[in-house]
Amino acid sequence: MKKILIIFAHPAFQKSRVNARLIEGLAQMEGITFHDLYQAYPEFDIDIAAEQQLLTGHDVIVFHHPFFWYSTPALLKEWQDLVLEHGWAYGSQGNQLNDKWFFNIITTGGGAAAYSQQGYNFYTIRQLLAPIEQTARLCKMVFLPPYVVHGTHAITPEEIEAYREKGQRLLTMIRDGDFDLAAAMQLQYLNDYMKRSD
Ligand SMILES: Cc1cc2nc3c(=O)[nH]c(=O)nc-3n(C[C@H](O)[C@H](O)[C@H](O)COP(=O)(O)O)c2cc1C
């Protein structure tokens, strides 16, 4: 069984419509640790040693966040800057994250069509995630495609619920080893992996 660490970041959680639903039940799932960064560190005073210890105790690391300016919310960027230390996460002596799996769970205001060369965001989500993908690679982790919920402004409660159910089913499959990594790596989005098994 793989142990999954969900690192959640939402600076205005009280106003959240989509993420608030998506995370429901995660903390109660076996084998999953749900870690809310803004709740743990409202003053941005990240405990580096505690975060590194959390990371070493898990096999799969997930950044779960709304897309903010084509990237992560600020505290999650601060977390990357402080926690992924040279000699620990990367560099010739930095092997603590070797072979762990990594992916993002992202919600975006923009619809799927906006994230293409023809759309108003011009770039695809995969292209925009390049800094995070390369960070994961430098830390010798295995970068998986993201699980994405697009068009959050227009999404219905029923659609959010479907995404929540699918996302949690995906996490269960990854946790239980009921997951074809090579097939998943070919996809743009992990959402499409779920289509395969529907
Ligand atoms: C500061 C800020 C930056 C944002 N940047 C983006 C962006 O780059 N791309 C996008 O599609 N949506 C962007 N959004 C919209 C959010 O991604 C969207 O509101 C969020 O995913 C909705 O999730 P929630 O209901 O959990 O808050 C941004 C929102 C805020 C407040």
PDB file of C-alpha atoms and ligand atoms in Angstrom:
ATOM      1  CA  MET A   1       0.000   0.000   0.000  1.00  0.00           C
ATOM      2  CA  LYS A   2       1.362   3.439  -0.934  1.00  0.00           C
ATOM      3  CA  LYS A   3       1.168   6.227   1.620  1.00  0.00           C
ATOM      4  CA  ILE A   4      -0.143   9.446   0.084  1.00  0.00           C
ATOM      5  CA  LEU A   5       0.563  12.951   1.413  1.00  0.00           C
ATOM      6  CA  ILE A   6      -1.811  15.651   0.218  1.00  0.00           C
ATOM      7  CA  ILE A   7      -0.323  19.103   0.687  1.00  0.00           C
ATOM      8  CA  PHE A   8      -3.299  21.436   0.414  1.00  0.00           C
ATOM      9  CA  ALA A   9      -3.024  25.192  -0.114  1.00  0.00           C
ATOM     10  CA  HIS A  10      -5.946  27.634  -0.364  1.00  0.00           C
ATOM     11  CA  PRO A  11      -5.515  31.113   1.165  1.00  0.00           C
ATOM     12  CA  ALA A  12      -9.241  31.908   1.189  1.00  0.00           C
ATOM     13  CA  PHE A  13     -10.680  28.547   2.115  1.00  0.00           C
ATOM     14  CA  GLN A  14     -13.729  30.120   3.761  1.00  0.00           C
ATOM     15  CA  LYS A  15     -14.755  31.371   0.295  1.00  0.00           C
ATOM     16  CA  SER A  16     -13.908  28.153  -1.532  1.00  0.00           C
ATOM     17  CA  ARG A  17     -16.702  26.470  -3.457  1.00  0.00           C
ATOM     18  CA  VAL A  18     -14.813  23.797  -5.369  1.00  0.00           C
ATOM     19  CA  ASN A  19     -11.817  22.815  -3.241  1.00  0.00           C
ATOM     20  CA  ALA A  20     -13.950  22.817  -0.097  1.00  0.00           C
ATOM     21  CA  ARG A  21     -16.022  20.021  -1.661  1.00  0.00           C
ATOM     22  CA  LEU A  22     -13.119  18.185  -3.294  1.00  0.00           C
ATOM     23  CA  ILE A  23     -11.277  17.692  -0.003  1.00  0.00           C
ATOM     24  CA  GLU A  24     -14.301  16.377   1.894  1.00  0.00           C
ATOM     25  CA  GLY A  25     -13.531  12.946   3.280  1.00  0.00           C
ATOM     26  CA  LEU A  26      -9.851  12.941   2.294  1.00  0.00           C
ATOM     27  CA  ALA A  27      -8.562  13.210   5.850  1.00  0.00           C
ATOM     28  CA  GLN A  28     -10.579  10.133   6.826  1.00  0.00           C
ATOM     29  CA  MET A  29      -9.238   7.928   4.025  1.00  0.00           C
ATOM     30  CA  GLU A  30      -6.891   5.149   5.061  1.00  0.00           C
ATOM     31  CA  GLY A  31      -3.303   5.632   3.914  1.00  0.00           C
ATOM     32  CA  ILE A  32      -3.844   9.310   3.142  1.00  0.00           C
ATOM     33  CA  THR A  33      -2.444  12.192   5.154  1.00  0.00           C
ATOM     34  CA  PHE A  34      -4.218  15.494   4.539  1.00  0.00           C
ATOM     35  CA  HIS A  35      -2.015  18.490   5.363  1.00  0.00           C
ATOM     36  CA  ASP A  36      -3.534  21.986   5.092  1.00  0.00           C
ATOM     37  CA  LEU A  37      -0.656  24.462   4.764  1.00  0.00           C
ATOM     38  CA  TYR A  38      -2.606  27.682   5.376  1.00  0.00           C
ATOM     39  CA  GLN A  39      -4.147  26.152   8.484  1.00  0.00           C
ATOM     40  CA  ALA A  40      -0.756  24.956   9.763  1.00  0.00           C
ATOM     41  CA  TYR A  41       1.174  28.103   8.899  1.00  0.00           C
ATOM     42  CA  PRO A  42      -1.097  31.171   8.720  1.00  0.00           C
ATOM     43  CA  GLU A  43       1.979  33.311   9.426  1.00  0.00           C
ATOM     44  CA  PHE A  44       4.092  31.510   6.788  1.00  0.00           C
ATOM     45  CA  ASP A  45       6.414  30.215   9.542  1.00  0.00           C
ATOM     46  CA  ILE A  46       6.996  26.845   7.911  1.00  0.00           C
ATOM     47  CA  ASP A  47       8.594  24.156  10.116  1.00  0.00           C
ATOM     48  CA  ILE A  48      11.115  22.773   7.624  1.00  0.00           C
ATOM     49  CA  ALA A  49      12.170  19.744   9.693  1.00  0.00           C
ATOM     50  CA  ALA A  50       8.539  18.717  10.312  1.00  0.00           C
ATOM     51  CA  GLU A  51       7.708  19.068   6.624  1.00  0.00           C
ATOM     52  CA  GLN A  52      10.721  17.011   5.578  1.00  0.00           C
ATOM     53  CA  GLN A  53       9.774  14.327   8.073  1.00  0.00           C
ATOM     54  CA  LEU A  54       6.254  14.226   6.634  1.00  0.00           C
ATOM     55  CA  LEU A  55       7.665  13.851   3.132  1.00  0.00           C
ATOM     56  CA  THR A  56       9.988  10.983   4.028  1.00  0.00           C
ATOM     57  CA  GLY A  57       7.066   9.100   5.584  1.00  0.00           C
ATOM     58  CA  HIS A  58       5.067   9.024   2.326  1.00  0.00           C
ATOM     59  CA  ASP A  59       5.416   7.487  -1.136  1.00  0.00           C
ATOM     60  CA  VAL A  60       3.197   9.812  -3.145  1.00  0.00           C
ATOM     61  CA  ILE A  61       3.235  13.599  -2.788  1.00  0.00           C
ATOM     62  CA  VAL A  62       0.272  15.636  -4.064  1.00  0.00           C
ATOM     63  CA  PHE A  63       0.009  19.424  -4.335  1.00  0.00           C
ATOM     64  CA  HIS A  64      -3.719  20.176  -4.074  1.00  0.00           C
ATOM     65  CA  HIS A  65      -4.533  23.815  -4.839  1.00  0.00           C
ATOM     66  CA  PRO A  66      -6.416  26.346  -6.931  1.00  0.00           C
ATOM     67  CA  PHE A  67      -4.410  27.668  -9.887  1.00  0.00           C
ATOM     68  CA  PHE A  68      -3.270  31.193  -8.972  1.00  0.00           C
ATOM     69  CA  TRP A  69      -1.535  33.177 -11.700  1.00  0.00           C
ATOM     70  CA  TYR A  70      -0.748  29.946 -13.531  1.00  0.00           C
ATOM     71  CA  SER A  71       1.005  28.575 -10.486  1.00  0.00           C
ATOM     72  CA  THR A  72       0.503  27.682  -6.825  1.00  0.00           C
ATOM     73  CA  PRO A  73      -0.746  29.955  -4.040  1.00  0.00           C
ATOM     74  CA  ALA A  74       2.097  31.850  -2.338  1.00  0.00           C
ATOM     75  CA  LEU A  75       2.463  29.639   0.746  1.00  0.00           C
ATOM     76  CA  LEU A  76       2.969  26.562  -1.406  1.00  0.00           C
ATOM     77  CA  LYS A  77       5.704  28.382  -3.327  1.00  0.00           C
ATOM     78  CA  GLU A  78       7.276  29.393   0.004  1.00  0.00           C
ATOM     79  CA  TRP A  79       7.050  25.727   1.049  1.00  0.00           C
ATOM     80  CA  GLN A  80       8.974  24.682  -2.098  1.00  0.00           C
ATOM     81  CA  ASP A  81      11.602  27.367  -1.529  1.00  0.00           C
ATOM     82  CA  LEU A  82      12.239  26.353   2.084  1.00  0.00           C
ATOM     83  CA  VAL A  83      11.547  22.635   2.350  1.00  0.00           C
ATOM     84  CA  LEU A  84      13.219  21.318  -0.810  1.00  0.00           C
ATOM     85  CA  GLU A  85      16.731  21.952   0.450  1.00  0.00           C
ATOM     86  CA  HIS A  86      19.958  21.279  -1.392  1.00  0.00           C
ATOM     87  CA  GLY A  87      21.632  18.197   0.055  1.00  0.00           C
ATOM     88  CA  TRP A  88      18.249  16.925   1.186  1.00  0.00           C
ATOM     89  CA  ALA A  89      15.890  17.038  -1.774  1.00  0.00           C
ATOM     90  CA  TYR A  90      18.366  17.585  -4.606  1.00  0.00           C
ATOM     91  CA  GLY A  91      22.090  17.679  -5.344  1.00  0.00           C
ATOM     92  CA  SER A  92      24.500  14.744  -5.241  1.00  0.00           C
ATOM     93  CA  GLN A  93      23.711  14.083  -1.555  1.00  0.00           C
ATOM     94  CA  GLY A  94      20.057  15.043  -1.762  1.00  0.00           C
ATOM     95  CA  ASN A  95      18.204  11.782  -2.224  1.00  0.00           C
ATOM     96  CA  GLN A  96      15.356  11.904   0.281  1.00  0.00           C
ATOM     97  CA  LEU A  97      12.623  12.169  -2.331  1.00  0.00           C
ATOM     98  CA  ASN A  98      14.051   9.656  -4.813  1.00  0.00           C
ATOM     99  CA  ASP A  99      11.413   7.653  -6.706  1.00  0.00           C
ATOM    100  CA  LYS A 100       8.454   9.137  -4.846  1.00  0.00           C
ATOM    101  CA  TRP A 101       5.514   9.861  -7.125  1.00  0.00           C
ATOM    102  CA  PHE A 102       4.320  13.434  -7.483  1.00  0.00           C
ATOM    103  CA  PHE A 103       1.279  15.102  -9.036  1.00  0.00           C
ATOM    104  CA  ASN A 104      -0.966  18.154  -8.757  1.00  0.00           C
ATOM    105  CA  ILE A 105      -4.685  18.333  -8.102  1.00  0.00           C
ATOM    106  CA  ILE A 106      -5.646  21.723  -9.529  1.00  0.00           C
ATOM    107  CA  THR A 107      -8.798  23.781  -9.910  1.00  0.00           C
ATOM    108  CA  THR A 108      -8.853  26.548 -12.518  1.00  0.00           C
ATOM    109  CA  GLY A 109     -11.258  29.395 -13.233  1.00  0.00           C
ATOM    110  CA  GLY A 110     -10.472  29.054 -16.947  1.00  0.00           C
ATOM    111  CA  GLY A 111     -12.254  26.374 -18.930  1.00  0.00           C
ATOM    112  CA  ALA A 112     -10.437  23.502 -20.659  1.00  0.00           C
ATOM    113  CA  ALA A 113     -10.545  25.211 -24.074  1.00  0.00           C
ATOM    114  CA  ALA A 114      -8.829  28.309 -22.655  1.00  0.00           C
ATOM    115  CA  TYR A 115      -5.753  26.216 -21.908  1.00  0.00           C
ATOM    116  CA  SER A 116      -4.620  25.680 -25.500  1.00  0.00           C
ATOM    117  CA  GLN A 117      -2.755  27.675 -28.132  1.00  0.00           C
ATOM    118  CA  GLN A 118      -6.120  28.738 -29.553  1.00  0.00           C
ATOM    119  CA  GLY A 119      -7.467  29.721 -26.144  1.00  0.00           C
ATOM    120  CA  TYR A 120      -6.974  32.913 -24.142  1.00  0.00           C
ATOM    121  CA  ASN A 121      -4.484  31.286 -21.783  1.00  0.00           C
ATOM    122  CA  PHE A 122      -2.388  30.206 -24.804  1.00  0.00           C
ATOM    123  CA  TYR A 123      -0.476  27.507 -22.919  1.00  0.00           C
ATOM    124  CA  THR A 124      -1.634  24.081 -21.829  1.00  0.00           C
ATOM    125  CA  ILE A 125      -1.728  23.175 -18.141  1.00  0.00           C
ATOM    126  CA  ARG A 126       1.149  20.763 -18.740  1.00  0.00           C
ATOM    127  CA  GLN A 127       3.240  23.574 -20.232  1.00  0.00           C
ATOM    128  CA  LEU A 128       2.388  25.900 -17.354  1.00  0.00           C
ATOM    129  CA  LEU A 129       3.349  23.227 -14.838  1.00  0.00           C
ATOM    130  CA  ALA A 130       6.873  22.992 -16.313  1.00  0.00           C
ATOM    131  CA  PRO A 131       8.592  24.638 -13.289  1.00  0.00           C
ATOM    132  CA  ILE A 132       6.904  22.209 -10.912  1.00  0.00           C
ATOM    133  CA  GLU A 133       7.557  19.238 -13.198  1.00  0.00           C
ATOM    134  CA  GLN A 134      11.233  20.118 -13.448  1.00  0.00           C
ATOM    135  CA  THR A 135      11.430  20.696  -9.677  1.00  0.00           C
ATOM    136  CA  ALA A 136      10.071  17.189  -9.171  1.00  0.00           C
ATOM    137  CA  ARG A 137      12.577  15.801 -11.691  1.00  0.00           C
ATOM    138  CA  LEU A 138      15.503  17.575 -10.041  1.00  0.00           C
ATOM    139  CA  CYS A 139      14.378  15.979  -6.781  1.00  0.00           C
ATOM    140  CA  LYS A 140      14.395  12.616  -8.597  1.00  0.00           C
ATOM    141  CA  MET A 141      10.672  12.145  -8.173  1.00  0.00           C
ATOM    142  CA  VAL A 142       8.329  10.629 -10.755  1.00  0.00           C
ATOM    143  CA  PHE A 143       6.077  13.383 -12.138  1.00  0.00           C
ATOM    144  CA  LEU A 144       2.576  12.244 -13.075  1.00  0.00           C
ATOM    145  CA  PRO A 145       0.043  14.262 -15.083  1.00  0.00           C
ATOM    146  CA  PRO A 146      -2.252  16.517 -13.038  1.00  0.00           C
ATOM    147  CA  TYR A 147      -5.859  15.895 -12.026  1.00  0.00           C
ATOM    148  CA  VAL A 148      -7.643  19.074 -13.112  1.00  0.00           C
ATOM    149  CA  VAL A 149     -11.034  20.657 -12.479  1.00  0.00           C
ATOM    150  CA  HIS A 150     -11.558  23.403 -15.063  1.00  0.00           C
ATOM    151  CA  GLY A 151     -14.130  26.175 -15.255  1.00  0.00           C
ATOM    152  CA  THR A 152     -14.763  26.575 -11.548  1.00  0.00           C
ATOM    153  CA  HIS A 153     -16.908  29.683 -11.945  1.00  0.00           C
ATOM    154  CA  ALA A 154     -19.593  27.876 -13.937  1.00  0.00           C
ATOM    155  CA  ILE A 155     -19.363  24.384 -12.485  1.00  0.00           C
ATOM    156  CA  THR A 156     -22.492  22.892 -10.881  1.00  0.00           C
ATOM    157  CA  PRO A 157     -22.569  21.202  -7.456  1.00  0.00           C
ATOM    158  CA  GLU A 158     -23.327  17.897  -9.212  1.00  0.00           C
ATOM    159  CA  GLU A 159     -20.247  18.259 -11.418  1.00  0.00           C
ATOM    160  CA  ILE A 160     -18.067  19.091  -8.407  1.00  0.00           C
ATOM    161  CA  GLU A 161     -19.387  15.995  -6.667  1.00  0.00           C
ATOM    162  CA  ALA A 162     -18.505  13.866  -9.717  1.00  0.00           C
ATOM    163  CA  TYR A 163     -14.960  15.252  -9.705  1.00  0.00           C
ATOM    164  CA  ARG A 164     -14.682  14.591  -5.967  1.00  0.00           C
ATOM    165  CA  GLU A 165     -15.844  11.020  -6.332  1.00  0.00           C
ATOM    166  CA  LYS A 166     -13.527  10.354  -9.308  1.00  0.00           C
ATOM    167  CA  GLY A 167     -10.549  11.995  -7.650  1.00  0.00           C
ATOM    168  CA  GLN A 168     -10.980   9.942  -4.496  1.00  0.00           C
ATOM    169  CA  ARG A 169     -11.368   6.777  -6.558  1.00  0.00           C
ATOM    170  CA  LEU A 170      -8.123   7.634  -8.331  1.00  0.00           C
ATOM    171  CA  LEU A 171      -6.327   8.167  -5.016  1.00  0.00           C
ATOM    172  CA  THR A 172      -7.643   4.814  -3.783  1.00  0.00           C
ATOM    173  CA  MET A 173      -6.333   3.044  -6.889  1.00  0.00           C
ATOM    174  CA  ILE A 174      -2.902   4.667  -6.538  1.00  0.00           C
ATOM    175  CA  ARG A 175      -2.823   3.816  -2.829  1.00  0.00           C
ATOM    176  CA  ASP A 176      -3.757   0.187  -3.426  1.00  0.00           C
ATOM    177  CA  GLY A 177      -1.345  -0.366  -6.337  1.00  0.00           C
ATOM    178  CA  ASP A 178      -4.271  -0.832  -8.700  1.00  0.00           C
ATOM    179  CA  PHE A 179      -2.662   1.656 -11.090  1.00  0.00           C
ATOM    180  CA  ASP A 180      -0.726   1.417 -14.375  1.00  0.00           C
ATOM    181  CA  LEU A 181       1.985   4.078 -14.014  1.00  0.00           C
ATOM    182  CA  ALA A 182       3.319   3.715 -17.573  1.00  0.00           C
ATOM    183  CA  ALA A 183      -0.180   4.199 -19.019  1.00  0.00           C
ATOM    184  CA  ALA A 184      -0.848   7.178 -16.754  1.00  0.00           C
ATOM    185  CA  MET A 185       2.403   8.855 -17.799  1.00  0.00           C
ATOM    186  CA  GLN A 186       1.177   8.992 -21.410  1.00  0.00           C
ATOM    187  CA  LEU A 187      -1.837  11.139 -20.523  1.00  0.00           C
ATOM    188  CA  GLN A 188      -2.309  14.910 -20.461  1.00  0.00           C
ATOM    189  CA  TYR A 189      -4.517  14.676 -17.382  1.00  0.00           C
ATOM    190  CA  LEU A 190      -4.985  11.952 -14.777  1.00  0.00           C
ATOM    191  CA  ASN A 191      -8.711  12.567 -15.280  1.00  0.00           C
ATOM    192  CA  ASP A 192      -8.319  10.625 -18.534  1.00  0.00           C
ATOM    193  CA  TYR A 193      -6.957   7.626 -16.649  1.00  0.00           C
ATOM    194  CA  MET A 194     -10.301   7.458 -14.882  1.00  0.00           C
ATOM    195  CA  LYS A 195     -12.100   7.497 -18.244  1.00  0.00           C
ATOM    196  CA  ARG A 196     -10.208   4.308 -19.140  1.00  0.00           C
ATOM    197  CA  SER A 197     -11.693   2.464 -16.175  1.00  0.00           C
ATOM    198  CA  ASP A 198     -15.253   3.772 -16.413  1.00  0.00           C
TER     199      ASP A 198
HETATM  200  C1  LIG B   1      -5.246  35.492  -7.074  1.00  0.00           C
HETATM  201  C2  LIG B   1      -5.973  34.590  -8.031  1.00  0.00           C
HETATM  202  C3  LIG B   1      -5.320  34.144  -9.164  1.00  0.00           C
HETATM  203  C4  LIG B   1      -5.963  33.291 -10.061  1.00  0.00           C
HETATM  204  N1  LIG B   1      -5.281  32.843 -11.154  1.00  0.00           N
HETATM  205  C5  LIG B   1      -5.890  32.007 -12.013  1.00  0.00           C
HETATM  206  C6  LIG B   1      -5.176  31.498 -13.148  1.00  0.00           C
HETATM  207  O1  LIG B   1      -3.997  31.796 -13.373  1.00  0.00           O
HETATM  208  N2  LIG B   1      -5.836  30.662 -13.987  1.00  0.00           N
HETATM  209  C7  LIG B   1      -7.151  30.291 -13.779  1.00  0.00           C
HETATM  210  O2  LIG B   1      -7.674  29.521 -14.582  1.00  0.00           O
HETATM  211  N3  LIG B   1      -7.827  30.733 -12.696  1.00  0.00           N
HETATM  212  C8  LIG B   1      -7.231  31.577 -11.813  1.00  0.00           C
HETATM  213  N4  LIG B   1      -7.911  31.997 -10.695  1.00  0.00           N
HETATM  214  C9  LIG B   1      -9.242  31.427 -10.401  1.00  0.00           C
HETATM  215  C10 LIG B   1      -9.110  30.300  -9.369  1.00  0.00           C
HETATM  216  O3  LIG B   1      -8.276  29.262  -9.844  1.00  0.00           O
HETATM  217  C11 LIG B   1     -10.482  29.745  -9.003  1.00  0.00           C
HETATM  218  O4  LIG B   1     -11.204  30.788  -8.407  1.00  0.00           O
HETATM  219  C12 LIG B   1     -10.392  28.564  -8.049  1.00  0.00           C
HETATM  220  O5  LIG B   1      -9.788  27.460  -8.679  1.00  0.00           O
HETATM  221  C13 LIG B   1     -11.771  28.193  -7.557  1.00  0.00           C
HETATM  222  O6  LIG B   1     -11.653  27.219  -6.522  1.00  0.00           O
HETATM  223  P1  LIG B   1     -12.369  27.431  -5.094  1.00  0.00           P
HETATM  224  O7  LIG B   1     -13.849  27.440  -5.336  1.00  0.00           O
HETATM  225  O8  LIG B   1     -11.914  26.274  -4.275  1.00  0.00           O
HETATM  226  O9  LIG B   1     -11.865  28.739  -4.558  1.00  0.00           O
HETATM  227  C14 LIG B   1      -7.298  32.871  -9.809  1.00  0.00           C
HETATM  228  C15 LIG B   1      -7.956  33.335  -8.662  1.00  0.00           C
HETATM  229  C16 LIG B   1      -7.316  34.190  -7.785  1.00  0.00           C
HETATM  230  C17 LIG B   1      -8.046  34.682  -6.560  1.00  0.00           C
END
